[in-house]
């Protein structure tokens, strides 16, 4: 089953340059699937999803298909802490997308289920691609947890300006992930297990906000986030820890469009205002320190509209905090 499922991955076997002297970088700690990684040593797994079809179907700016590549360019350059040992970072490569988004999401769920089973102690990092892939990401964690003997409830902390509960006919698009997870039986996420932090009224129709509220989704609107970043960080981390106490696994889903355009210009649907960076870093670090199955999804990174790699650098920095557990 594992070998059959992993045929959906195009593995990246290119080794990044080794750091010289006493300045180790994350790239020097990387191993690929072809490198026969030791499951007991792998602490984090990176999987790219090179598909932005869902963004186009929603009417957003195309280009996030290039997101995983640009993310890697920035992530592997970051400093490797002493706890990040050689061979502890697995680059699983990129998911081979299907002709239709729904099938791509199903493949992603299958692959993550297998990767969790093969590397049960590893933190999973999924980089898109459109935010529609959050469906497959959460589905994969849910499927794997259902085969364990413990608490199989999945909790999701979503950093986003939109609630992504739009209807769709035919193919799913980038605005449908949470509606599908709430209503479709494959993953069945209950509303109280989902928190969307950074919601903006200017970016959501009233009917969508009403539907989200009726489903019990916890929405923290942008105007409700404290201007004191220390206070905002404490509140967000506390919320994450509370979710961890009642769920068997957690996923943190970061839409790069949640940040203001001057901080993250390379996204599908930019906005002039957005969430502060520090609380998101603090939450990612706290997620990485939890002693339970976790995932980090980074979506809507669009290099075609980025400036000096600013958005890719921010995405990589968020993932670094998750992998190291450091702010």
Tab-separated table of C-alpha atoms in Angstrom:
chain	number	residue	atom	x	y	z
A	1	UNK	CA	0.000	0.000	0.000
A	2	UNK	CA	2.760	2.454	0.960
A	3	UNK	CA	4.768	1.897	-2.223
A	4	UNK	CA	1.636	2.198	-4.342
A	5	UNK	CA	0.623	5.461	-2.693
A	6	UNK	CA	4.091	6.989	-2.797
A	7	UNK	CA	4.062	6.713	-6.577
A	8	UNK	CA	2.178	10.000	-6.369
A	9	UNK	CA	5.357	11.713	-5.135
A	10	UNK	CA	8.030	13.097	-7.416
A	11	UNK	CA	10.990	12.932	-5.047
A	12	UNK	CA	13.585	15.704	-5.035
A	13	UNK	CA	16.985	14.038	-4.743
A	14	UNK	CA	19.037	17.212	-5.221
A	15	UNK	CA	21.230	17.768	-2.185
A	16	UNK	CA	21.631	21.336	-1.041
A	17	UNK	CA	25.165	22.732	-0.577
A	18	UNK	CA	26.817	21.744	2.673
A	19	UNK	CA	27.446	24.571	5.119
A	20	UNK	CA	31.093	25.286	5.748
A	21	UNK	CA	32.794	25.667	9.101
A	22	UNK	CA	30.628	26.302	12.152
A	23	UNK	CA	27.593	27.643	10.282
A	24	UNK	CA	25.296	24.657	9.577
A	25	UNK	CA	22.172	25.318	7.515
A	26	UNK	CA	18.920	23.358	7.270
A	27	UNK	CA	19.891	22.106	3.816
A	28	UNK	CA	22.859	20.249	5.271
A	29	UNK	CA	20.464	18.220	7.449
A	30	UNK	CA	18.236	17.107	4.583
A	31	UNK	CA	17.721	13.595	3.252
A	32	UNK	CA	15.389	12.440	0.464
A	33	UNK	CA	13.157	9.381	0.239
A	34	UNK	CA	15.701	7.862	-2.131
A	35	UNK	CA	18.313	8.263	0.595
A	36	UNK	CA	16.690	5.530	2.725
A	37	UNK	CA	15.863	7.781	5.712
A	38	UNK	CA	15.895	6.294	9.195
A	39	UNK	CA	12.336	6.645	10.643
A	40	UNK	CA	13.761	6.974	14.158
A	41	UNK	CA	15.852	10.001	13.130
A	42	UNK	CA	13.414	11.897	10.900
A	43	UNK	CA	11.961	14.768	12.912
A	44	UNK	CA	10.263	16.678	10.096
A	45	UNK	CA	8.915	15.869	6.637
A	46	UNK	CA	8.458	18.425	3.846
A	47	UNK	CA	5.963	17.766	1.036
A	48	UNK	CA	5.183	20.183	-1.794
A	49	UNK	CA	1.929	20.417	-3.739
A	50	UNK	CA	2.647	21.984	-7.122
A	51	UNK	CA	-0.918	22.745	-8.133
A	52	UNK	CA	-2.763	26.073	-8.300
A	53	UNK	CA	-5.726	24.925	-10.371
A	54	UNK	CA	-8.066	25.595	-7.457
A	55	UNK	CA	-6.861	29.197	-7.282
A	56	UNK	CA	-7.707	29.722	-10.938
A	57	UNK	CA	-11.155	28.167	-10.505
A	58	UNK	CA	-11.832	30.663	-7.699
A	59	UNK	CA	-10.617	33.592	-9.793
A	60	UNK	CA	-7.354	34.284	-7.944
A	61	UNK	CA	-3.940	35.089	-9.393
A	62	UNK	CA	-2.153	32.059	-10.795
A	63	UNK	CA	1.424	31.257	-9.808
A	64	UNK	CA	1.335	29.382	-6.494
A	65	UNK	CA	2.289	26.261	-8.468
A	66	UNK	CA	5.839	27.649	-8.058
A	67	UNK	CA	5.442	28.034	-4.293
A	68	UNK	CA	7.137	24.817	-3.099
A	69	UNK	CA	10.281	25.486	-5.135
A	70	UNK	CA	10.727	29.037	-3.844
A	71	UNK	CA	9.925	27.929	-0.306
A	72	UNK	CA	12.712	25.358	-0.434
A	73	UNK	CA	15.187	27.927	-1.731
A	74	UNK	CA	14.618	29.993	1.419
A	75	UNK	CA	14.020	27.238	3.987
A	76	UNK	CA	17.202	25.277	3.328
A	77	UNK	CA	19.265	28.460	3.850
A	78	UNK	CA	18.071	28.991	7.413
A	79	UNK	CA	20.277	28.106	10.356
A	80	UNK	CA	20.185	24.562	11.710
A	81	UNK	CA	20.059	24.431	15.496
A	82	UNK	CA	21.985	21.821	17.461
A	83	UNK	CA	18.788	19.788	17.865
A	84	UNK	CA	18.361	19.517	14.081
A	85	UNK	CA	20.662	16.595	13.346
A	86	UNK	CA	21.943	15.390	9.988
A	87	UNK	CA	19.300	13.242	8.297
A	88	UNK	CA	16.486	14.573	10.499
A	89	UNK	CA	14.819	16.647	7.750
A	90	UNK	CA	13.153	14.617	5.012
A	91	UNK	CA	12.312	16.319	1.728
A	92	UNK	CA	9.667	13.942	0.406
A	93	UNK	CA	9.442	15.867	-2.875
A	94	UNK	CA	6.300	17.087	-4.628
A	95	UNK	CA	2.879	15.532	-5.014
A	96	UNK	CA	2.039	14.683	-8.621
A	97	UNK	CA	-1.261	16.482	-9.188
A	98	UNK	CA	-4.219	14.967	-11.021
A	99	UNK	CA	-6.341	16.506	-13.767
A	100	UNK	CA	-9.052	17.504	-11.282
A	101	UNK	CA	-8.605	19.185	-7.933
A	102	UNK	CA	-10.744	16.702	-6.008
A	103	UNK	CA	-8.492	13.836	-7.097
A	104	UNK	CA	-5.366	15.810	-6.170
A	105	UNK	CA	-6.807	16.362	-2.698
A	106	UNK	CA	-7.551	12.649	-2.359
A	107	UNK	CA	-3.980	11.806	-3.373
A	108	UNK	CA	-2.620	14.254	-0.804
A	109	UNK	CA	-4.689	12.617	1.919
A	110	UNK	CA	-3.391	9.175	0.940
A	111	UNK	CA	0.237	10.276	0.834
A	112	UNK	CA	0.113	12.023	4.224
A	113	UNK	CA	-1.563	8.984	5.779
A	114	UNK	CA	1.351	6.840	4.567
A	115	UNK	CA	4.029	9.362	5.571
A	116	UNK	CA	2.589	9.604	9.094
A	117	UNK	CA	2.584	5.824	9.312
A	118	UNK	CA	6.176	5.550	8.108
A	119	UNK	CA	7.493	8.490	10.167
A	120	UNK	CA	5.108	8.632	13.159
A	121	UNK	CA	7.303	10.982	15.236
A	122	UNK	CA	7.813	13.543	12.465
A	123	UNK	CA	6.275	16.978	12.104
A	124	UNK	CA	4.651	17.326	8.683
A	125	UNK	CA	5.069	20.472	6.569
A	126	UNK	CA	2.882	20.791	3.461
A	127	UNK	CA	3.564	23.671	1.064
A	128	UNK	CA	1.145	24.608	-1.747
A	129	UNK	CA	-0.322	25.462	-4.030
A	130	UNK	CA	-3.773	26.862	-3.339
A	131	UNK	CA	-5.512	26.758	0.022
A	132	UNK	CA	-7.927	24.165	-1.345
A	133	UNK	CA	-5.199	21.596	-0.568
A	134	UNK	CA	-5.895	22.102	3.138
A	135	UNK	CA	-8.743	19.644	2.550
A	136	UNK	CA	-6.351	16.860	1.558
A	137	UNK	CA	-3.878	17.826	4.259
A	138	UNK	CA	-6.397	17.565	7.104
A	139	UNK	CA	-7.903	14.456	5.508
A	140	UNK	CA	-4.513	12.718	5.645
A	141	UNK	CA	-4.040	13.403	9.347
A	142	UNK	CA	-7.620	12.365	10.075
A	143	UNK	CA	-7.250	9.081	8.186
A	144	UNK	CA	-4.048	8.198	10.011
A	145	UNK	CA	-5.468	9.035	13.440
A	146	UNK	CA	-8.505	6.853	12.791
A	147	UNK	CA	-6.148	3.869	12.557
A	148	UNK	CA	-4.650	4.594	15.985
A	149	UNK	CA	-6.035	3.625	19.364
A	150	UNK	CA	-6.028	7.132	20.816
A	151	UNK	CA	-8.071	10.303	20.384
A	152	UNK	CA	-8.758	10.607	16.653
A	153	UNK	CA	-10.279	14.100	16.685
A	154	UNK	CA	-8.425	16.630	14.529
A	155	UNK	CA	-8.196	20.284	15.538
A	156	UNK	CA	-7.346	23.019	13.035
A	157	UNK	CA	-5.986	26.507	13.602
A	158	UNK	CA	-6.327	28.450	10.345
A	159	UNK	CA	-4.553	31.774	9.842
A	160	UNK	CA	-6.574	33.478	7.139
A	161	UNK	CA	-8.620	36.520	6.178
A	162	UNK	CA	-11.305	34.320	4.584
A	163	UNK	CA	-13.407	31.502	6.022
A	164	UNK	CA	-13.277	29.321	2.859
A	165	UNK	CA	-16.763	27.845	3.125
A	166	UNK	CA	-17.970	28.584	-0.406
A	167	UNK	CA	-20.161	26.174	-2.328
A	168	UNK	CA	-18.884	24.531	-5.488
A	169	UNK	CA	-20.261	22.553	-8.374
A	170	UNK	CA	-17.957	20.028	-9.976
A	171	UNK	CA	-14.334	20.682	-9.058
A	172	UNK	CA	-13.436	22.094	-5.665
A	173	UNK	CA	-11.676	25.454	-5.721
A	174	UNK	CA	-9.510	27.463	-3.322
A	175	UNK	CA	-12.478	28.738	-1.312
A	176	UNK	CA	-14.074	25.395	-0.433
A	177	UNK	CA	-11.752	23.524	1.946
A	178	UNK	CA	-13.464	24.069	5.289
A	179	UNK	CA	-17.003	23.651	3.952
A	180	UNK	CA	-15.999	20.297	2.472
A	181	UNK	CA	-14.325	19.168	5.687
A	182	UNK	CA	-17.401	20.169	7.685
A	183	UNK	CA	-19.977	18.517	5.431
A	184	UNK	CA	-18.331	15.639	3.572
A	185	UNK	CA	-18.062	12.294	5.408
A	186	UNK	CA	-14.460	11.532	4.366
A	187	UNK	CA	-12.860	13.688	7.075
A	188	UNK	CA	-15.833	15.139	8.975
A	189	UNK	CA	-14.368	18.045	10.916
A	190	UNK	CA	-16.726	19.465	13.533
A	191	UNK	CA	-17.073	23.242	13.603
A	192	UNK	CA	-15.862	23.649	17.169
A	193	UNK	CA	-12.579	22.006	16.183
A	194	UNK	CA	-11.811	24.802	13.680
A	195	UNK	CA	-10.524	28.272	14.578
A	196	UNK	CA	-10.013	30.858	11.841
A	197	UNK	CA	-7.789	33.686	13.118
A	198	UNK	CA	-7.631	36.959	11.189
A	199	UNK	CA	-11.044	37.006	9.476
A	200	UNK	CA	-11.785	40.236	7.621
A	201	UNK	CA	-15.339	41.330	6.884
A	202	UNK	CA	-14.125	43.078	3.727
A	203	UNK	CA	-12.994	39.710	2.340
A	204	UNK	CA	-16.092	37.618	3.126
A	205	UNK	CA	-19.728	37.684	2.067
A	206	UNK	CA	-22.188	37.925	4.957
A	207	UNK	CA	-23.788	34.642	3.886
A	208	UNK	CA	-20.442	32.850	4.280
A	209	UNK	CA	-19.820	34.355	7.710
A	210	UNK	CA	-23.333	33.344	8.764
A	211	UNK	CA	-22.794	29.788	7.529
A	212	UNK	CA	-19.467	29.580	9.392
A	213	UNK	CA	-21.083	30.828	12.600
A	214	UNK	CA	-23.971	28.362	12.246
A	215	UNK	CA	-21.445	25.521	11.917
A	216	UNK	CA	-19.811	26.546	15.194
A	217	UNK	CA	-16.514	27.710	13.650
A	218	UNK	CA	-14.512	29.857	16.042
A	219	UNK	CA	-13.790	33.078	14.147
A	220	UNK	CA	-11.372	35.676	15.469
A	221	UNK	CA	-11.805	38.800	13.388
A	222	UNK	CA	-8.872	41.042	12.562
A	223	UNK	CA	-10.274	43.914	14.641
A	224	UNK	CA	-10.439	41.602	17.668
A	225	UNK	CA	-6.694	40.859	17.592
A	226	UNK	CA	-4.798	42.963	20.126
A	227	UNK	CA	-2.442	45.629	18.795
A	228	UNK	CA	-0.040	44.476	21.523
A	229	UNK	CA	1.776	41.636	19.743
A	230	UNK	CA	2.823	40.043	23.043
A	231	UNK	CA	-0.800	39.850	24.181
A	232	UNK	CA	-1.945	38.612	20.765
A	233	UNK	CA	0.788	35.949	20.816
A	234	UNK	CA	-0.172	34.707	24.282
A	235	UNK	CA	-3.837	34.469	23.342
A	236	UNK	CA	-3.169	32.583	20.118
A	237	UNK	CA	-0.752	30.145	21.755
A	238	UNK	CA	-3.214	29.562	24.596
A	239	UNK	CA	-5.944	28.774	22.078
A	240	UNK	CA	-3.631	26.316	20.315
A	241	UNK	CA	-2.720	24.579	23.566
A	242	UNK	CA	-6.382	24.297	24.544
A	243	UNK	CA	-7.106	22.615	21.222
A	244	UNK	CA	-4.190	20.253	21.783
A	245	UNK	CA	-5.648	19.143	25.099
A	246	UNK	CA	-8.928	18.002	23.514
A	247	UNK	CA	-7.770	16.684	20.128
A	248	UNK	CA	-5.584	13.788	19.099
A	249	UNK	CA	-3.842	15.753	16.354
A	250	UNK	CA	-3.533	19.373	15.261
A	251	UNK	CA	-3.061	21.118	11.935
A	252	UNK	CA	-2.066	24.760	11.566
A	253	UNK	CA	-3.058	26.114	8.183
A	254	UNK	CA	-1.429	29.398	7.101
A	255	UNK	CA	-2.748	31.283	4.088
A	256	UNK	CA	0.005	33.747	3.166
A	257	UNK	CA	-2.730	36.135	2.030
A	258	UNK	CA	-3.610	36.632	5.710
A	259	UNK	CA	-0.655	39.035	6.003
A	260	UNK	CA	-0.761	42.588	4.686
A	261	UNK	CA	0.378	43.047	1.099
A	262	UNK	CA	3.474	45.043	2.070
A	263	UNK	CA	4.644	42.080	4.188
A	264	UNK	CA	3.601	39.287	1.821
A	265	UNK	CA	3.037	40.578	-1.712
A	266	UNK	CA	3.378	37.176	-3.377
A	267	UNK	CA	-0.106	35.751	-2.819
A	268	UNK	CA	-3.223	34.949	-4.811
A	269	UNK	CA	-5.519	37.570	-3.289
A	270	UNK	CA	-3.570	40.385	-1.565
A	271	UNK	CA	-5.132	42.709	1.018
A	272	UNK	CA	-3.813	46.049	2.327
A	273	UNK	CA	-4.122	45.016	5.989
A	274	UNK	CA	-3.537	41.705	7.729
A	275	UNK	CA	-2.457	39.755	10.786
A	276	UNK	CA	0.780	40.487	12.685
A	277	UNK	CA	3.716	38.147	12.118
A	278	UNK	CA	4.956	37.491	15.661
A	279	UNK	CA	1.821	35.698	16.981
A	280	UNK	CA	1.894	33.367	13.956
A	281	UNK	CA	5.559	32.532	14.622
A	282	UNK	CA	4.761	31.943	18.292
A	283	UNK	CA	1.886	29.614	17.418
A	284	UNK	CA	4.025	27.692	14.917
A	285	UNK	CA	6.750	27.235	17.537
A	286	UNK	CA	4.207	26.105	20.128
A	287	UNK	CA	2.729	23.633	17.640
A	288	UNK	CA	6.189	22.176	17.056
A	289	UNK	CA	6.671	21.627	20.797
A	290	UNK	CA	3.442	19.671	21.283
A	291	UNK	CA	3.881	15.985	22.024
A	292	UNK	CA	1.227	14.790	19.605
A	293	UNK	CA	0.789	14.397	15.820
A	294	UNK	CA	0.879	17.799	14.124
A	295	UNK	CA	0.994	19.348	10.668
A	296	UNK	CA	1.751	22.773	9.250
A	297	UNK	CA	0.207	23.763	5.933
A	298	UNK	CA	1.460	26.832	4.053
A	299	UNK	CA	-0.663	27.968	1.127
A	300	UNK	CA	-1.064	30.702	-1.494
A	301	UNK	CA	2.674	31.449	-1.773
A	302	UNK	CA	2.827	32.986	-5.262
A	303	UNK	CA	6.410	33.771	-6.391
A	304	UNK	CA	5.235	35.451	-9.602
A	305	UNK	CA	4.079	38.451	-7.564
A	306	UNK	CA	6.685	38.325	-4.808
A	307	UNK	CA	9.248	41.086	-4.200
A	308	UNK	CA	12.799	40.055	-3.333
A	309	UNK	CA	11.454	36.732	-2.052
A	310	UNK	CA	9.694	38.451	0.868
A	311	UNK	CA	6.707	36.103	0.981
A	312	UNK	CA	8.817	32.984	0.476
A	313	UNK	CA	11.175	34.130	3.259
A	314	UNK	CA	8.258	34.650	5.634
A	315	UNK	CA	6.767	31.250	4.775
A	316	UNK	CA	10.144	29.587	5.376
A	317	UNK	CA	10.550	31.425	8.678
A	318	UNK	CA	7.153	30.185	9.896
A	319	UNK	CA	8.116	26.619	9.018
A	320	UNK	CA	11.488	27.054	10.756
A	321	UNK	CA	9.731	27.971	14.004
A	322	UNK	CA	7.502	24.912	13.671
A	323	UNK	CA	10.376	22.500	12.966
A	324	UNK	CA	12.658	23.878	15.710
A	325	UNK	CA	10.013	24.880	18.264
A	326	UNK	CA	11.714	28.277	18.580
A	327	UNK	CA	10.369	31.768	18.115
